[in-house]
Amino acid sequence: MQERRYFTPGPSELFPTVKTYIQEALTRNLLSQSHRSREFQSMAEDTKTGLRALLGIPPEHRIFFLSSATEAMERTIQNCVGSQSFHFVNGAFAERFYQTAVELNKKPRQYRVEDGQGFDFSNTDIPPETELLCLTQNETSTGVAFKEADIADLKRRHPDMLVAVDVVSSVPYVDLNYSLTDSVFFSVQKGFGLPAGLGAVIVSPQAMEKARMLQRSISIGSYHSFLSLEQYDQKNQTPETPNVLGIYLLGRVAAEMNEYGIDRIRVETDEKAAILYNCFDNAPRYDPAVKERQLRSKTVIVVNVPSGAQKVIETLGEASIAIEGGYRDKTHQFRIANFPAHRRMDVDLIVSLLR
Ligand SMILES: *Cc1c(COP(=O)(O)O)cnc(C)c1O
């Protein structure tokens, strides 16, 4: 039987070598070692080194391991905001980030546009007392992506504000200038093709400073405050017993991607995205949900099907390819992920089946 391939936006197709690396972790007895041991420290350090090389993370930025991206939203708000965050909201995940600030008793404001729309950055009214700007670089619910240059421009225009960027469904493809960001976070079950249960946040010195300042007057959390995470990170450890297997697998996959070349991964992602969008732009039954081409995500492709999405999902299902319905509209929309684990030959197959 043909193995099922998962073009779902996350959890998604596992990176092809993950099985080998899980076996390797068992063989090396890594999963019985203490998280205070030399073995763990050296392994965690390797993972961070691999991520730095892959994503271009500056040495002065810290990488902290968390349990998920949702946790990273909460930690970012707790550690970077006394009261005023400002959120660019154009879909469900950006909305979640905003709600997190509401639930933590902050006073968030938002620039909200309809799902699937972009923002007018030249004409954005950001209150001067804003402490943190929150962006969902790749809105998985709608298939809209921010241009990297727009994020850098925001920071250049507001150097006193911190900038938080959710890159969950675009990493490692997204090419950010990390020097112009303060908290960038992701979880591993999307672009890295790993089992869920691990998140990471990349934190700037400016954000660490803010956490230190806030801690004097308010709670910034307990074991996973940026300060507690930093204290352990200096020893290549984590405050709690972490997801050791997840950290190991992330390091192995990052090393493999480094070997393969991030530029090549980006080019291939662009090529696969072009094939998919080209198909949906030219077949009358389909209608890409994001009309403005510049806003279209390369890693999560969202398509409207006025005649019904179920049939499409079934057709691909019969060929052992799993995709997912729309985030809000499961009846007339589907989503296809385009991550490094997704092979060109399967993309060609999808296109030939759907055309
Ligand atoms: C999946 C996703 C999240 C949530 O990730 P978890 O690992 O489930 O916490 C957050 N933001 C975006 C854009 C996502 O796609």
Coordinates of C-alpha atoms and ligand atoms in Angstrom, one line a residue:
M1 CA 0.0 0.0 0.0
Q2 CA 1.1 3.5 -0.8
E3 CA 2.1 5.4 2.3
R4 CA -0.1 8.4 3.1
R5 CA 1.5 11.8 2.6
Y6 CA 0.4 14.6 4.8
F7 CA 0.0 18.0 3.1
T8 CA -1.9 19.2 6.1
P9 CA -0.7 22.5 7.7
G10 CA 0.4 20.9 11.0
P11 CA 1.0 18.3 12.2
S12 CA 2.3 17.6 8.8
E13 CA 4.4 15.2 6.8
L14 CA 7.4 14.1 8.9
F15 CA 10.8 15.0 7.7
P16 CA 11.9 11.8 5.8
T17 CA 14.8 11.0 8.1
V18 CA 12.9 11.5 11.4
K19 CA 12.5 7.7 11.9
T20 CA 16.3 7.2 11.7
Y21 CA 16.9 10.0 14.2
I22 CA 14.4 8.6 16.7
Q23 CA 16.2 5.3 16.5
E24 CA 19.5 7.0 16.9
A25 CA 18.2 8.8 20.1
L26 CA 17.3 5.4 21.5
T27 CA 20.5 3.7 20.5
R28 CA 22.5 6.6 22.2
N29 CA 20.4 6.2 25.4
L30 CA 19.7 9.9 25.2
L31 CA 16.2 9.5 26.6
S32 CA 17.4 8.2 29.9
Q33 CA 20.1 10.8 30.5
S34 CA 19.5 13.5 33.1
H35 CA 18.7 17.0 31.7
R36 CA 21.5 18.2 34.0
S37 CA 24.0 15.9 32.3
R38 CA 26.9 16.8 30.0
E39 CA 25.3 14.7 27.3
F40 CA 22.2 16.8 27.4
Q41 CA 24.0 20.1 27.6
S42 CA 26.1 19.2 24.6
M43 CA 23.1 18.0 22.6
A44 CA 21.0 21.2 23.4
E45 CA 24.0 23.3 22.4
D46 CA 24.3 21.5 19.1
T47 CA 20.6 22.1 18.4
K48 CA 21.0 25.8 19.1
T49 CA 24.1 26.1 17.0
G50 CA 22.3 24.3 14.1
L51 CA 19.3 26.7 14.4
R52 CA 21.6 29.8 14.4
A53 CA 23.3 28.7 11.3
L54 CA 20.1 27.7 9.5
L55 CA 18.1 30.8 10.3
G56 CA 20.9 33.4 10.6
I57 CA 20.3 34.2 14.3
P58 CA 22.8 36.7 15.7
P59 CA 25.0 35.5 18.6
E60 CA 23.5 38.0 21.1
H61 CA 20.0 36.6 20.6
R62 CA 19.0 33.8 22.9
I63 CA 17.1 30.6 21.9
F64 CA 14.8 29.2 24.5
F65 CA 12.9 25.9 24.3
L66 CA 9.2 25.9 25.3
S67 CA 6.3 23.5 24.9
S68 CA 4.5 25.1 21.9
A69 CA 4.0 28.3 20.0
T70 CA 0.9 29.0 21.9
E71 CA 3.1 29.0 25.0
A72 CA 5.5 31.4 23.3
M73 CA 2.6 33.9 22.8
E74 CA 1.9 33.9 26.5
R75 CA 5.6 34.1 27.5
T76 CA 6.2 37.0 25.0
I77 CA 3.3 39.0 26.4
Q78 CA 4.3 38.4 30.0
N79 CA 7.9 39.3 29.5
C80 CA 7.6 42.2 27.0
V81 CA 4.4 44.1 27.9
G82 CA 3.6 46.1 31.0
S83 CA 0.2 47.1 29.5
Q84 CA 0.3 48.1 25.8
S85 CA 0.7 45.6 23.0
F86 CA -0.4 46.3 19.5
H87 CA -1.6 43.5 17.2
F88 CA -1.9 43.1 13.5
V89 CA -4.9 40.8 13.2
N90 CA -6.0 39.2 9.9
G91 CA -6.8 35.7 11.0
A92 CA -7.3 33.1 13.8
F93 CA -3.7 32.9 15.1
A94 CA -3.2 36.6 15.2
E95 CA -6.5 36.7 17.1
R96 CA -5.2 34.1 19.6
F97 CA -2.1 36.3 20.2
Y98 CA -4.3 39.3 20.8
Q99 CA -6.6 37.3 23.2
T100 CA -3.6 36.1 25.1
A101 CA -2.8 39.8 26.0
V102 CA -6.5 40.3 26.9
E103 CA -6.4 37.3 29.2
L104 CA -3.2 38.4 30.9
N105 CA -5.0 41.7 31.8
K106 CA -2.9 43.9 29.4
K107 CA -4.5 46.6 27.3
P108 CA -3.9 45.4 23.8
R109 CA -4.9 47.3 20.8
Q110 CA -5.4 46.0 17.3
Y111 CA -5.3 46.9 13.7
R112 CA -7.8 44.4 12.3
V113 CA -8.5 43.7 8.7
E114 CA -10.7 41.0 7.1
D115 CA -9.4 37.5 6.9
G116 CA -7.2 37.1 3.9
Q117 CA -6.3 40.8 3.7
G118 CA -3.0 42.5 4.2
F119 CA -2.2 45.7 6.1
D120 CA -1.4 49.2 5.0
F121 CA 1.9 49.8 6.8
S122 CA 2.4 53.4 5.6
N123 CA -0.9 54.3 7.1
T124 CA -0.9 52.5 10.5
D125 CA -1.8 54.4 13.6
I126 CA 0.4 52.9 16.2
P127 CA 0.0 54.6 19.6
P128 CA 3.4 56.0 20.9
E129 CA 3.0 54.2 24.2
T130 CA 3.0 50.8 22.5
E131 CA 5.6 48.5 24.1
L132 CA 5.3 45.5 21.8
L133 CA 4.2 45.1 18.1
C134 CA 2.7 41.6 17.4
L135 CA 2.7 40.1 14.0
T136 CA 1.7 36.7 12.6
Q137 CA 4.1 36.5 9.7
N138 CA 2.3 33.6 8.1
E139 CA -1.4 33.4 9.0
T140 CA -2.0 29.7 8.7
S141 CA -5.8 30.2 8.9
T142 CA -6.0 32.4 5.8
G143 CA -2.8 31.9 3.8
V144 CA -1.6 35.5 4.0
A145 CA 2.1 36.2 4.6
F146 CA 3.9 39.4 5.6
K147 CA 6.9 40.4 3.6
E148 CA 10.1 40.2 5.6
A149 CA 11.1 43.7 4.5
D150 CA 7.8 45.1 6.0
I151 CA 8.7 43.7 9.4
A152 CA 12.2 45.1 9.3
D153 CA 10.7 48.5 8.3
L154 CA 8.3 48.5 11.2
K155 CA 11.2 48.0 13.6
R156 CA 13.3 50.7 11.9
R157 CA 10.4 53.1 12.2
H158 CA 9.7 52.2 15.9
P159 CA 13.1 51.3 17.4
D160 CA 11.8 51.8 20.9
M161 CA 9.1 49.3 20.5
L162 CA 9.7 45.5 20.7
V163 CA 8.6 43.4 17.7
A164 CA 7.2 39.9 18.2
V165 CA 6.8 37.6 15.1
D166 CA 5.0 34.3 14.9
V167 CA 6.7 32.3 12.2
V168 CA 5.2 28.9 13.1
S169 CA 4.0 27.9 9.6
S170 CA 6.8 29.6 7.6
V171 CA 10.0 28.6 9.4
P172 CA 12.6 27.7 8.1
Y173 CA 11.6 29.2 4.7
V174 CA 11.0 32.7 6.1
D175 CA 14.1 34.9 5.8
L176 CA 14.0 37.3 8.7
N177 CA 16.5 39.9 9.7
Y178 CA 16.6 38.7 13.3
S179 CA 18.6 41.8 14.4
L180 CA 15.3 43.7 13.8
T181 CA 13.1 41.4 15.8
D182 CA 12.8 40.9 19.6
S183 CA 10.7 37.7 20.0
V184 CA 10.4 35.2 17.1
F185 CA 8.7 31.9 17.8
F186 CA 7.7 28.7 16.2
S187 CA 6.7 25.1 17.1
V188 CA 8.3 22.1 15.3
Q189 CA 5.3 20.2 13.8
K190 CA 5.0 22.3 10.7
G191 CA 8.0 23.4 8.6
F192 CA 10.5 21.2 10.5
G193 CA 8.4 18.1 10.0
L194 CA 8.7 16.9 13.5
P195 CA 6.4 15.4 16.1
A196 CA 4.5 18.1 18.1
G197 CA 5.4 19.1 21.6
L198 CA 8.3 21.5 21.3
G199 CA 8.4 25.3 20.7
A200 CA 11.2 27.7 20.5
V201 CA 11.5 31.5 21.0
I202 CA 14.4 33.6 19.8
V203 CA 14.8 36.6 22.1
S204 CA 16.8 39.8 21.6
P205 CA 18.9 41.6 24.2
Q206 CA 16.3 44.5 24.1
A207 CA 13.5 42.0 25.1
M208 CA 15.7 40.6 27.9
E209 CA 16.2 44.1 29.2
K210 CA 12.5 44.7 29.1
A211 CA 11.8 41.5 31.1
R212 CA 14.4 42.6 33.7
M213 CA 12.7 46.0 34.0
L214 CA 9.2 44.6 34.2
Q215 CA 10.1 42.0 36.8
R216 CA 10.7 44.8 39.4
S217 CA 7.0 45.7 39.4
I218 CA 4.9 42.9 37.9
S219 CA 4.9 39.1 37.5
I220 CA 6.6 37.9 34.3
G221 CA 5.8 34.3 35.0
S222 CA 7.7 31.7 37.0
Y223 CA 9.9 28.9 35.6
H224 CA 9.5 30.0 32.0
S225 CA 10.1 33.7 32.5
F226 CA 12.7 34.9 30.1
L227 CA 15.0 35.5 33.1
S228 CA 14.6 32.0 34.4
L229 CA 15.1 30.6 30.9
E230 CA 18.2 32.7 30.4
Q231 CA 19.7 31.5 33.7
Y232 CA 19.5 27.9 32.6
D233 CA 20.3 28.6 28.9
Q234 CA 23.7 29.9 30.1
K235 CA 24.4 26.2 31.1
N236 CA 22.7 24.8 27.9
Q237 CA 19.9 23.6 30.2
T238 CA 16.2 24.2 30.7
P239 CA 14.4 25.0 34.0
E240 CA 12.2 21.9 33.7
T241 CA 12.8 18.5 32.4
P242 CA 12.2 19.3 28.7
N243 CA 11.2 17.5 25.6
V244 CA 14.6 15.9 25.2
L245 CA 13.6 13.9 22.1
G246 CA 12.1 16.9 20.4
I247 CA 15.3 19.0 21.0
Y248 CA 17.4 16.2 19.7
L249 CA 15.3 15.7 16.5
L250 CA 15.2 19.5 15.9
G251 CA 19.0 19.6 16.0
R252 CA 19.4 16.6 13.7
V253 CA 16.9 18.0 11.1
A254 CA 18.5 21.5 11.3
A255 CA 21.9 20.0 10.7
E256 CA 20.5 18.1 7.7
M257 CA 18.9 21.2 6.3
N258 CA 22.2 23.1 6.8
E259 CA 24.0 20.5 4.8
Y260 CA 21.3 20.6 2.1
G261 CA 21.4 24.4 2.0
I262 CA 18.7 26.8 3.2
D263 CA 18.9 28.7 -0.1
R264 CA 18.0 25.5 -2.0
I265 CA 15.1 24.8 0.4
R266 CA 13.8 28.3 -0.2
V267 CA 14.1 28.0 -4.0
E268 CA 12.4 24.7 -4.0
T269 CA 9.6 26.0 -1.8
D270 CA 9.1 28.9 -4.3
E271 CA 9.0 26.5 -7.2
K272 CA 6.4 24.2 -5.5
A273 CA 4.3 27.1 -4.5
A274 CA 4.3 28.5 -8.1
I275 CA 3.2 25.1 -9.5
L276 CA 0.3 25.0 -7.0
Y277 CA -0.8 28.6 -7.4
N278 CA -0.5 28.4 -11.2
C279 CA -2.9 25.4 -11.2
F280 CA -5.5 27.1 -9.0
D281 CA -5.3 30.4 -10.8
N282 CA -5.9 28.7 -14.1
A283 CA -8.5 26.1 -13.4
P284 CA -12.0 27.6 -13.3
R285 CA -13.2 25.5 -10.4
Y286 CA -10.6 26.9 -8.0
D287 CA -10.1 30.3 -6.7
P288 CA -7.0 31.1 -4.5
A289 CA -8.4 32.7 -1.3
V290 CA -5.7 35.4 -1.3
K291 CA -6.3 37.6 -4.3
E292 CA -3.3 39.9 -4.0
R293 CA -0.3 37.8 -5.2
Q294 CA 2.2 39.6 -3.1
L295 CA 0.4 38.6 0.0
R296 CA 0.2 34.9 -0.8
S297 CA 1.9 32.6 1.5
K298 CA 4.4 30.2 -0.1
T299 CA 4.0 27.6 2.7
V300 CA 0.3 27.5 3.3
I301 CA -1.9 27.7 0.2
V302 CA -5.6 28.4 0.8
V303 CA -8.1 27.8 -2.0
N304 CA -11.8 28.4 -2.4
V305 CA -13.9 25.9 -4.2
P306 CA -17.4 27.3 -4.8
S307 CA -18.6 23.8 -5.8
G308 CA -17.5 22.3 -2.5
A309 CA -14.1 21.3 -1.0
Q310 CA -15.0 17.9 0.2
K311 CA -14.8 16.3 -3.2
V312 CA -11.3 17.7 -3.7
I313 CA -10.2 16.3 -0.3
E314 CA -11.7 12.9 -1.2
T315 CA -10.0 12.8 -4.6
L316 CA -6.6 13.4 -3.1
G317 CA -7.4 11.1 -0.2
E318 CA -7.9 8.2 -2.7
A319 CA -4.4 8.9 -3.9
S320 CA -3.1 8.7 -0.3
I321 CA -2.6 12.5 -0.1
A322 CA -4.1 14.2 2.9
I323 CA -5.0 17.9 2.8
E324 CA -7.2 19.9 5.1
G325 CA -10.4 21.9 4.9
G326 CA -10.4 25.7 5.5
Y327 CA -9.8 26.9 9.0
R328 CA -13.1 28.6 9.3
D329 CA -14.9 27.4 6.2
K330 CA -14.5 23.6 5.8
T331 CA -17.2 23.4 3.2
H332 CA -15.9 25.7 0.5
Q333 CA -12.2 25.9 1.2
F334 CA -9.1 23.7 1.5
R335 CA -5.5 24.3 2.6
I336 CA -2.3 22.7 1.3
A337 CA 0.9 23.0 3.2
N338 CA 4.2 23.4 1.3
F339 CA 7.0 22.6 3.7
P340 CA 10.5 21.2 3.1
A341 CA 9.4 17.6 3.7
H342 CA 6.9 17.9 0.8
R343 CA 8.3 16.5 -2.3
R344 CA 8.1 18.0 -5.8
M345 CA 6.8 14.8 -7.3
D346 CA 3.8 14.8 -4.9
V347 CA 3.1 18.4 -5.7
D348 CA 3.1 17.4 -9.4
L349 CA 0.7 14.6 -8.6
I350 CA -1.7 16.9 -6.7
V351 CA -1.8 19.3 -9.6
S352 CA -2.4 16.5 -12.1
L353 CA -5.2 15.1 -10.0
L354 CA -6.9 18.4 -9.5
R355 CA -6.6 20.0 -12.8
Ligands
LIG1 C1 -0.1 26.2 14.4 C2 0.1 27.6 14.7 C3 0.2 28.1 16.0 C4 0.0 27.2 17.2 O1 1.1 26.3 17.4 P1 1.1 25.3 18.6 O2 2.3 24.5 18.4 O3 -0.2 24.5 18.4 O4 1.0 26.1 19.8 C5 0.4 29.5 16.2 N1 0.6 30.3 15.2 C6 0.5 29.9 13.9 C7 0.6 30.9 12.8 C8 0.3 28.5 13.6 O5 0.2 28.1 12.4

